[in-house]
């Protein structure tokens, strides 16, 4: 049996953050991965998705300037775009292994299973450790409907060699919205179906409605109150059916959520409690077995499942295990962004969380020079202040919302008021130079 100080299961950003933090402190560390080294984000998640989203952003900028210097919108060459994406994703797994070797961190490929409370087995090899850290992430869920063998996932979409002409996305969360934008910008006819009338339910309803309206104007079709019941293959096409409707497509992608990768770990043998949402942890990211921790997308917490959050949690676990902190984990304000066109972003307190003591200020920025100079059709923001006048929450709908939301997050985190902000000089014209006009 091999023995280590610390064993990390999963090589995504959460697992890597833990492993490097523990190794830097002199611990003997092993990290285990059963699939692609580096995890979801760089291989089949946010990184390749953002590369493909370049097509959306580039086409949109030119589309907005038709008749203002440009006469036509370029078409997207899907094969070239995918080749560009692969130039980033193909080296990831091998590079991560090289980086681990250079850091003198042991690494092992295979599926880890617990055989008791302090021992795992990988293949035929038994391994014990002072602590185990679970960081195996999540995977796309598949709807339990008839014909679901015909459903594809976000992983499949990001690897498409050919783009289908007619595509349906089931679900109305950020993954469906973003992939729909990519497919539409690249030439597909796209339909988003959802079982109720409330897409992107974590975001402000009015801003979401305006986003949907913009996407519909671009040519993306939305079908709400559609309860998917079955899929039938009809030659090379597919029919998605509810009780009273039927939609046709060349490919159907399921984007109805993700589920934690816990089944193959045999966590019951380690006395680790789980729910359908993931591994149960306390405020120290410790499981019901005190020698086992968990971080990243696998854990059952309400914080957004985002790459920076997983990194934050991984760093916290390393520091807690090392005794560098005994404080409960405390999350800062977390920006969330839907990379559509326009983009939708929010941070801090939302309108759903209002207690009646706050003030909400809605601002139309469409005619501000920052947006007017690139002919953006719509730019809106929503600022939320506490009773002392401090900014505590913000939502933004614009093509530049991803940049602006980070600036607003800094103002929230630093408790910056307008009079302080006016003492700063920002580069102009940028979203940062507009900040003083956004604060009341």
Short mmCIF file of C-alpha atoms in Angstrom, two decimals:
data_model
loop_
_atom_site.label_atom_id
_atom_site.label_comp_id
_atom_site.label_asym_id
_atom_site.label_seq_id
_atom_site.Cartn_x
_atom_site.Cartn_y
_atom_site.Cartn_z
CA UNK A 1 0.00 0.00 0.00
CA UNK A 2 1.23 3.49 -0.88
CA UNK A 3 0.94 6.25 1.70
CA UNK A 4 0.72 10.00 1.11
CA UNK A 5 0.17 13.05 3.24
CA UNK A 6 -2.58 14.28 0.91
CA UNK A 7 -4.49 12.69 -1.98
CA UNK A 8 -6.52 14.88 -4.35
CA UNK A 9 -9.11 13.19 -6.56
CA UNK A 10 -9.79 15.29 -9.65
CA UNK A 11 -7.43 17.53 -11.64
CA UNK A 12 -9.68 20.47 -12.46
CA UNK A 13 -8.96 23.95 -11.15
CA UNK A 14 -10.20 23.07 -7.66
CA UNK A 15 -8.04 19.96 -7.38
CA UNK A 16 -5.00 21.61 -8.92
CA UNK A 17 -5.28 24.58 -6.53
CA UNK A 18 -5.31 22.24 -3.54
CA UNK A 19 -2.46 20.10 -4.83
CA UNK A 20 -0.13 22.99 -5.60
CA UNK A 21 -0.93 24.73 -2.31
CA UNK A 22 -0.19 21.60 -0.28
CA UNK A 23 2.95 20.73 -2.22
CA UNK A 24 4.33 24.25 -1.79
CA UNK A 25 4.10 23.69 1.97
CA UNK A 26 6.18 20.52 1.71
CA UNK A 27 3.42 17.90 1.75
CA UNK A 28 3.74 14.60 -0.12
CA UNK A 29 0.86 14.91 -2.60
CA UNK A 30 -0.81 12.57 -5.10
CA UNK A 31 -3.44 13.76 -7.58
CA UNK A 32 -5.67 11.30 -9.44
CA UNK A 33 -7.62 11.84 -12.68
CA UNK A 34 -9.83 9.37 -14.52
CA UNK A 35 -10.38 11.41 -17.68
CA UNK A 36 -8.71 14.53 -19.11
CA UNK A 37 -6.04 16.23 -17.01
CA UNK A 38 -7.08 19.78 -16.25
CA UNK A 39 -10.76 18.95 -15.82
CA UNK A 40 -13.80 20.43 -17.51
CA UNK A 41 -12.97 24.12 -17.89
CA UNK A 42 -9.92 24.01 -20.20
CA UNK A 43 -10.89 20.81 -22.02
CA UNK A 44 -14.62 20.87 -22.64
CA UNK A 45 -16.07 23.81 -20.73
CA UNK A 46 -15.59 27.52 -20.27
CA UNK A 47 -12.29 27.91 -22.15
CA UNK A 48 -13.25 26.25 -25.47
CA UNK A 49 -16.71 27.81 -25.22
CA UNK A 50 -15.20 31.29 -24.92
CA UNK A 51 -12.99 30.62 -27.95
CA UNK A 52 -16.02 29.67 -30.03
CA UNK A 53 -17.84 32.72 -28.69
CA UNK A 54 -15.30 34.84 -30.56
CA UNK A 55 -17.48 34.27 -33.60
CA UNK A 56 -20.46 35.84 -31.84
CA UNK A 57 -18.50 38.89 -30.69
CA UNK A 58 -16.73 39.49 -33.99
CA UNK A 59 -19.88 39.18 -36.12
CA UNK A 60 -21.89 41.34 -33.72
CA UNK A 61 -19.41 44.22 -33.84
CA UNK A 62 -19.52 44.28 -37.64
CA UNK A 63 -23.29 43.73 -37.77
CA UNK A 64 -23.76 46.83 -35.59
CA UNK A 65 -21.65 48.86 -38.03
CA UNK A 66 -23.40 47.88 -41.26
CA UNK A 67 -23.74 51.04 -43.32
CA UNK A 68 -21.27 52.76 -41.00
CA UNK A 69 -18.08 51.56 -42.62
CA UNK A 70 -19.00 47.95 -43.33
CA UNK A 71 -21.23 46.60 -46.09
CA UNK A 72 -21.59 42.92 -45.14
CA UNK A 73 -21.33 40.57 -42.18
CA UNK A 74 -18.73 37.82 -42.63
CA UNK A 75 -19.71 34.17 -42.39
CA UNK A 76 -18.11 31.87 -39.83
CA UNK A 77 -15.96 28.98 -41.08
CA UNK A 78 -16.84 26.37 -38.45
CA UNK A 79 -13.97 24.05 -39.31
CA UNK A 80 -11.41 26.86 -38.98
CA UNK A 81 -13.00 28.02 -35.73
CA UNK A 82 -12.88 24.48 -34.32
CA UNK A 83 -9.26 24.11 -35.42
CA UNK A 84 -8.43 27.32 -33.55
CA UNK A 85 -10.22 25.95 -30.48
CA UNK A 86 -8.32 22.66 -30.65
CA UNK A 87 -5.02 24.54 -30.74
CA UNK A 88 -5.88 25.51 -27.15
CA UNK A 89 -7.61 22.35 -25.91
CA UNK A 90 -5.56 19.54 -27.47
CA UNK A 91 -2.34 20.26 -25.51
CA UNK A 92 -4.06 20.79 -22.14
CA UNK A 93 -4.02 17.26 -20.74
CA UNK A 94 -0.38 16.57 -21.63
CA UNK A 95 0.73 20.01 -20.43
CA UNK A 96 -0.98 19.56 -17.06
CA UNK A 97 0.93 16.31 -16.51
CA UNK A 98 4.21 18.01 -17.39
CA UNK A 99 3.44 20.81 -14.94
CA UNK A 100 2.68 18.32 -12.16
CA UNK A 101 5.91 16.45 -12.82
CA UNK A 102 7.87 19.72 -12.77
CA UNK A 103 6.29 20.55 -9.39
CA UNK A 104 7.22 17.08 -8.06
CA UNK A 105 3.57 16.20 -7.49
CA UNK A 106 2.79 12.51 -8.06
CA UNK A 107 -0.06 11.89 -10.47
CA UNK A 108 -2.00 8.78 -11.37
CA UNK A 109 -4.54 8.08 -14.11
CA UNK A 110 -7.52 5.93 -13.16
CA UNK A 111 -10.77 5.74 -11.22
CA UNK A 112 -10.45 6.14 -7.47
CA UNK A 113 -12.80 4.18 -5.23
CA UNK A 114 -12.95 4.20 -1.45
CA UNK A 115 -12.74 0.79 0.17
CA UNK A 116 -12.97 2.14 3.71
CA UNK A 117 -12.80 5.45 5.58
CA UNK A 118 -9.10 6.10 4.93
CA UNK A 119 -8.16 3.99 1.92
CA UNK A 120 -8.83 4.15 -1.81
CA UNK A 121 -8.04 1.78 -4.63
CA UNK A 122 -7.04 2.80 -8.16
CA UNK A 123 -6.87 -0.23 -10.42
CA UNK A 124 -5.09 -2.77 -8.21
CA UNK A 125 -3.22 -0.19 -6.15
CA UNK A 126 -4.31 0.66 -2.61
CA UNK A 127 -3.52 4.15 -1.34
CA UNK A 128 -3.91 5.73 2.10
CA UNK A 129 -3.45 9.34 3.18
CA UNK A 130 -3.80 11.74 6.08
CA UNK A 131 -6.45 13.62 4.09
CA UNK A 132 -8.39 13.07 0.88
CA UNK A 133 -9.76 16.00 -1.14
CA UNK A 134 -12.66 15.34 -3.51
CA UNK A 135 -12.68 17.58 -6.60
CA UNK A 136 -14.25 15.46 -9.34
CA UNK A 137 -16.63 18.16 -10.58
CA UNK A 138 -19.86 17.69 -12.49
CA UNK A 139 -21.07 16.45 -15.88
CA UNK A 140 -24.09 17.33 -18.06
CA UNK A 141 -27.42 15.81 -17.03
CA UNK A 142 -29.62 13.95 -19.50
CA UNK A 143 -33.41 14.27 -19.37
CA UNK A 144 -35.13 10.98 -18.46
CA UNK A 145 -37.46 10.97 -21.49
CA UNK A 146 -38.19 8.43 -24.18
CA UNK A 147 -35.58 8.59 -26.91
CA UNK A 148 -33.00 10.33 -24.73
CA UNK A 149 -30.30 8.25 -26.40
CA UNK A 150 -30.59 10.78 -29.23
CA UNK A 151 -29.78 13.71 -26.94
CA UNK A 152 -26.36 15.32 -27.10
CA UNK A 153 -24.70 17.52 -24.47
CA UNK A 154 -22.55 20.64 -24.28
CA UNK A 155 -19.48 18.39 -24.48
CA UNK A 156 -20.71 17.05 -27.82
CA UNK A 157 -21.52 20.52 -29.14
CA UNK A 158 -18.08 21.91 -28.35
CA UNK A 159 -16.52 19.05 -30.35
CA UNK A 160 -18.76 19.16 -33.43
CA UNK A 161 -16.79 18.72 -36.64
CA UNK A 162 -19.82 19.78 -38.69
CA UNK A 163 -22.48 22.21 -37.52
CA UNK A 164 -26.06 20.93 -38.01
CA UNK A 165 -28.39 23.22 -39.94
CA UNK A 166 -31.31 23.01 -37.49
CA UNK A 167 -30.59 22.74 -33.77
CA UNK A 168 -32.77 22.55 -30.67
CA UNK A 169 -31.46 23.30 -27.19
CA UNK A 170 -33.56 21.96 -24.32
CA UNK A 171 -33.20 24.20 -21.28
CA UNK A 172 -32.93 27.93 -20.68
CA UNK A 173 -29.94 28.36 -18.42
CA UNK A 174 -26.70 30.09 -19.33
CA UNK A 175 -25.27 27.04 -21.15
CA UNK A 176 -28.24 26.81 -23.52
CA UNK A 177 -28.18 30.57 -24.16
CA UNK A 178 -24.46 30.67 -24.87
CA UNK A 179 -24.34 27.61 -27.12
CA UNK A 180 -27.39 28.89 -28.97
CA UNK A 181 -25.58 32.17 -29.68
CA UNK A 182 -22.53 30.30 -30.97
CA UNK A 183 -24.61 28.06 -33.24
CA UNK A 184 -26.67 30.96 -34.57
CA UNK A 185 -23.64 33.15 -35.27
CA UNK A 186 -22.06 30.21 -37.09
CA UNK A 187 -25.04 29.73 -39.39
CA UNK A 188 -27.48 27.31 -37.76
CA UNK A 189 -31.21 27.77 -37.29
CA UNK A 190 -31.62 27.63 -33.52
CA UNK A 191 -34.56 26.97 -31.20
CA UNK A 192 -34.47 27.09 -27.40
CA UNK A 193 -37.25 25.21 -25.62
CA UNK A 194 -38.05 25.53 -21.92
CA UNK A 195 -40.63 23.94 -19.67
CA UNK A 196 -41.89 27.23 -18.23
CA UNK A 197 -41.88 31.00 -18.93
CA UNK A 198 -38.85 31.91 -16.80
CA UNK A 199 -35.44 31.47 -18.45
CA UNK A 200 -32.21 32.38 -16.62
CA UNK A 201 -34.13 32.35 -13.35
CA UNK A 202 -31.17 33.54 -11.25
CA UNK A 203 -31.05 36.85 -13.16
CA UNK A 204 -33.34 39.88 -13.07
CA UNK A 205 -36.55 39.01 -14.90
CA UNK A 206 -36.90 42.31 -16.76
CA UNK A 207 -33.33 42.25 -18.04
CA UNK A 208 -33.77 38.62 -19.09
CA UNK A 209 -36.90 39.55 -21.05
CA UNK A 210 -34.94 42.25 -22.86
CA UNK A 211 -32.15 39.79 -23.61
CA UNK A 212 -34.64 37.28 -25.03
CA UNK A 213 -36.16 40.03 -27.16
CA UNK A 214 -32.71 40.90 -28.57
CA UNK A 215 -31.95 37.25 -29.30
CA UNK A 216 -35.31 36.80 -31.00
CA UNK A 217 -34.63 39.88 -33.12
CA UNK A 218 -31.34 38.27 -34.17
CA UNK A 219 -33.22 35.17 -35.34
CA UNK A 220 -33.15 32.73 -32.41
CA UNK A 221 -36.50 31.09 -31.71
CA UNK A 222 -37.83 30.55 -28.18
CA UNK A 223 -40.57 28.06 -27.32
CA UNK A 224 -41.71 28.34 -23.71
CA UNK A 225 -44.09 26.09 -21.74
CA UNK A 226 -42.83 23.12 -23.75
CA UNK A 227 -42.68 19.96 -21.63
CA UNK A 228 -40.36 17.62 -23.51
CA UNK A 229 -41.81 14.10 -23.48
CA UNK A 230 -40.05 12.09 -26.18
CA UNK A 231 -37.64 12.17 -29.11
CA UNK A 232 -38.28 10.19 -32.27
CA UNK A 233 -35.71 9.64 -34.98
CA UNK A 234 -37.05 10.27 -38.46
CA UNK A 235 -34.34 9.36 -40.96
CA UNK A 236 -31.46 11.78 -40.38
CA UNK A 237 -33.69 14.18 -38.44
CA UNK A 238 -35.28 14.17 -35.00
CA UNK A 239 -38.68 15.10 -33.66
CA UNK A 240 -38.93 16.54 -30.15
CA UNK A 241 -42.46 16.09 -28.86
CA UNK A 242 -44.51 17.36 -25.96
CA UNK A 243 -48.12 16.33 -25.34
CA UNK A 244 -49.44 18.85 -27.86
CA UNK A 245 -46.43 20.17 -29.85
CA UNK A 246 -43.74 18.83 -32.12
CA UNK A 247 -40.43 20.40 -33.20
CA UNK A 248 -38.00 19.17 -35.87
CA UNK A 249 -34.20 19.41 -35.86
CA UNK A 250 -31.02 17.83 -37.17
CA UNK A 251 -29.60 17.69 -33.65
CA UNK A 252 -31.01 18.13 -30.14
CA UNK A 253 -28.81 19.19 -27.24
CA UNK A 254 -29.76 18.80 -23.59
CA UNK A 255 -28.75 21.77 -21.42
CA UNK A 256 -30.96 21.21 -18.41
CA UNK A 257 -28.27 21.23 -15.76
CA UNK A 258 -25.31 19.28 -14.46
CA UNK A 259 -24.88 16.51 -11.90
CA UNK A 260 -21.99 15.76 -9.50
CA UNK A 261 -19.48 13.04 -10.31
CA UNK A 262 -19.86 10.96 -7.16
CA UNK A 263 -21.13 7.51 -8.20
CA UNK A 264 -17.82 5.77 -8.90
CA UNK A 265 -16.15 7.04 -5.74
CA UNK A 266 -18.07 4.61 -3.47
CA UNK A 267 -18.36 7.36 -0.88
CA UNK A 268 -20.69 5.36 1.34
CA UNK A 269 -17.71 3.15 2.25
CA UNK A 270 -15.89 6.28 3.42
CA UNK A 271 -18.94 7.44 5.40
CA UNK A 272 -19.24 10.60 3.27
CA UNK A 273 -22.76 12.02 3.01
CA UNK A 274 -24.11 13.06 -0.39
CA UNK A 275 -27.34 14.42 -1.86
CA UNK A 276 -28.48 14.73 -5.46
CA UNK A 277 -26.72 18.13 -5.46
CA UNK A 278 -23.33 16.72 -4.48
CA UNK A 279 -21.13 16.08 -1.48
CA UNK A 280 -22.37 17.61 1.76
CA UNK A 281 -19.76 19.84 3.39
CA UNK A 282 -19.64 22.10 6.42
CA UNK A 283 -18.38 25.69 6.52
CA UNK A 284 -14.82 24.39 6.40
CA UNK A 285 -15.50 22.34 3.24
CA UNK A 286 -15.14 19.23 5.39
CA UNK A 287 -17.36 16.22 4.67
CA UNK A 288 -19.09 14.02 7.22
CA UNK A 289 -15.79 12.12 7.37
CA UNK A 290 -13.45 14.66 9.02
CA UNK A 291 -10.38 13.45 7.10
CA UNK A 292 -12.07 14.03 3.73
CA UNK A 293 -12.66 17.47 2.21
CA UNK A 294 -14.42 18.51 -1.00
CA UNK A 295 -14.27 21.59 -3.22
CA UNK A 296 -15.35 22.80 -6.62
CA UNK A 297 -18.46 21.76 -8.53
CA UNK A 298 -18.86 18.47 -6.65
CA UNK A 299 -20.00 20.11 -3.41
CA UNK A 300 -23.60 20.76 -2.40
CA UNK A 301 -23.59 24.51 -1.79
CA UNK A 302 -25.57 27.41 -3.26
CA UNK A 303 -22.58 29.40 -4.54
CA UNK A 304 -22.36 29.50 -8.34
CA UNK A 305 -20.45 26.62 -9.93
CA UNK A 306 -17.80 28.72 -11.63
CA UNK A 307 -14.09 28.29 -12.32
CA UNK A 308 -12.98 31.20 -10.07
CA UNK A 309 -15.19 29.86 -7.26
CA UNK A 310 -13.62 26.40 -7.56
CA UNK A 311 -10.14 27.95 -7.45
CA UNK A 312 -11.11 29.98 -4.37
CA UNK A 313 -12.42 26.86 -2.62
CA UNK A 314 -9.33 24.84 -3.54
CA UNK A 315 -7.05 27.50 -2.09
CA UNK A 316 -9.17 27.61 1.07
CA UNK A 317 -8.98 23.82 1.57
CA UNK A 318 -5.19 23.87 1.19
CA UNK A 319 -4.88 26.66 3.75
CA UNK A 320 -7.27 24.98 6.19
CA UNK A 321 -5.52 21.61 5.98
CA UNK A 322 -2.17 23.34 6.52
CA UNK A 323 -3.49 25.18 9.56
CA UNK A 324 -3.04 28.59 7.96
CA UNK A 325 -6.66 29.42 8.74
CA UNK A 326 -9.27 28.13 11.15
CA UNK A 327 -11.93 30.56 9.99
CA UNK A 328 -15.04 29.38 8.14
CA UNK A 329 -14.92 29.87 4.40
CA UNK A 330 -16.21 33.33 3.52
CA UNK A 331 -17.02 34.00 -0.10
CA UNK A 332 -16.59 37.47 -1.59
CA UNK A 333 -19.19 38.83 -4.01
CA UNK A 334 -19.21 36.59 -7.09
CA UNK A 335 -19.87 37.98 -10.58
CA UNK A 336 -21.86 35.74 -12.91
CA UNK A 337 -21.99 36.35 -16.65
CA UNK A 338 -24.08 34.98 -19.51
CA UNK A 339 -21.94 35.32 -22.64
CA UNK A 340 -24.71 36.02 -25.10
CA UNK A 341 -25.29 39.02 -27.36
CA UNK A 342 -25.84 41.28 -25.53
CA UNK A 343 -24.13 39.85 -22.45
CA UNK A 344 -25.97 39.67 -19.14
CA UNK A 345 -24.04 39.97 -15.88
CA UNK A 346 -24.73 40.47 -12.20
CA UNK A 347 -22.89 40.65 -8.90
CA UNK A 348 -23.83 41.04 -5.26
CA UNK A 349 -27.37 41.50 -3.97
CA UNK A 350 -30.17 40.89 -6.49
CA UNK A 351 -33.73 42.19 -6.58
CA UNK A 352 -34.97 38.80 -5.36
CA UNK A 353 -32.98 39.32 -2.15
CA UNK A 354 -34.29 42.79 -1.29
CA UNK A 355 -35.55 43.35 2.26
CA UNK A 356 -37.26 46.69 1.63
CA UNK A 357 -34.40 48.78 3.01
CA UNK A 358 -32.54 49.02 -0.29
CA UNK A 359 -32.81 51.42 -3.22
CA UNK A 360 -32.84 50.20 -6.83
CA UNK A 361 -31.69 52.58 -9.57
CA UNK A 362 -32.24 51.59 -13.19
CA UNK A 363 -30.11 53.28 -15.87
CA UNK A 364 -30.42 53.29 -19.65
CA UNK A 365 -26.87 53.62 -21.01
CA UNK A 366 -27.72 53.05 -24.67
CA UNK A 367 -26.97 56.63 -25.73
CA UNK A 368 -23.82 56.97 -23.66
CA UNK A 369 -20.77 57.54 -25.89
CA UNK A 370 -19.15 54.26 -24.77
CA UNK A 371 -21.99 52.31 -26.38
CA UNK A 372 -23.15 54.77 -29.02
CA UNK A 373 -19.72 54.86 -30.70
CA UNK A 374 -20.03 51.14 -31.54
CA UNK A 375 -23.76 51.48 -32.29
CA UNK A 376 -24.95 49.09 -29.59
CA UNK A 377 -28.74 48.77 -29.80
CA UNK A 378 -29.23 48.30 -26.05
CA UNK A 379 -27.26 48.93 -22.86
CA UNK A 380 -29.00 48.80 -19.47
CA UNK A 381 -27.86 48.61 -15.87
CA UNK A 382 -29.44 48.23 -12.48
CA UNK A 383 -27.73 49.42 -9.29
CA UNK A 384 -28.79 48.38 -5.77
CA UNK A 385 -27.77 50.46 -2.73
CA UNK A 386 -28.10 49.78 0.98
CA UNK A 387 -29.62 52.35 3.32
CA UNK A 388 -26.16 53.84 3.97
CA UNK A 389 -25.79 54.55 0.26
CA UNK A 390 -23.21 51.89 -0.54
CA UNK A 391 -23.47 49.91 -3.75
CA UNK A 392 -24.26 46.28 -2.83
CA UNK A 393 -25.50 44.79 -6.09
CA UNK A 394 -25.48 45.40 -9.82
CA UNK A 395 -26.86 43.91 -13.03
CA UNK A 396 -25.80 44.87 -16.55
CA UNK A 397 -27.12 44.06 -20.03
CA UNK A 398 -24.78 45.10 -22.84
CA UNK A 399 -22.09 43.81 -25.16
CA UNK A 400 -19.51 45.01 -22.63
CA UNK A 401 -21.23 43.73 -19.49
CA UNK A 402 -18.42 41.26 -18.76
CA UNK A 403 -15.90 44.06 -18.31
CA UNK A 404 -18.23 46.43 -16.49
CA UNK A 405 -19.43 43.87 -13.94
CA UNK A 406 -15.87 43.30 -12.72
CA UNK A 407 -15.36 47.04 -12.23
CA UNK A 408 -18.64 47.23 -10.31
CA UNK A 409 -17.57 44.23 -8.22
CA UNK A 410 -14.47 46.16 -7.15
CA UNK A 411 -16.63 49.13 -6.10
CA UNK A 412 -18.85 46.80 -4.07
CA UNK A 413 -15.92 44.99 -2.46
CA UNK A 414 -14.08 48.21 -1.59
CA UNK A 415 -17.20 50.06 -0.40
CA UNK A 416 -16.44 52.89 -2.79
CA UNK A 417 -18.77 55.87 -2.97
CA UNK A 418 -19.19 58.36 -5.80
CA UNK A 419 -17.13 61.12 -4.19
CA UNK A 420 -14.17 58.74 -3.81
CA UNK A 421 -14.53 57.43 -7.34
CA UNK A 422 -14.46 60.95 -8.74
CA UNK A 423 -10.91 61.29 -7.44
CA UNK A 424 -9.76 58.56 -9.84
CA UNK A 425 -8.80 59.16 -13.46
CA UNK A 426 -9.70 56.36 -15.85
CA UNK A 427 -8.73 55.75 -19.45
CA UNK A 428 -11.36 57.19 -21.80
CA UNK A 429 -13.57 56.10 -23.46
CA UNK A 430 -13.97 52.82 -21.58
CA UNK A 431 -16.60 51.20 -19.37
CA UNK A 432 -14.39 52.14 -16.39
CA UNK A 433 -14.56 55.82 -17.30
CA UNK A 434 -18.36 55.58 -16.97
CA UNK A 435 -18.29 54.30 -13.40
CA UNK A 436 -18.75 57.67 -11.73
CA UNK A 437 -21.90 58.24 -13.80
CA UNK A 438 -23.31 54.88 -12.68
CA UNK A 439 -23.01 55.60 -8.98
CA UNK A 440 -25.65 57.85 -7.46
#
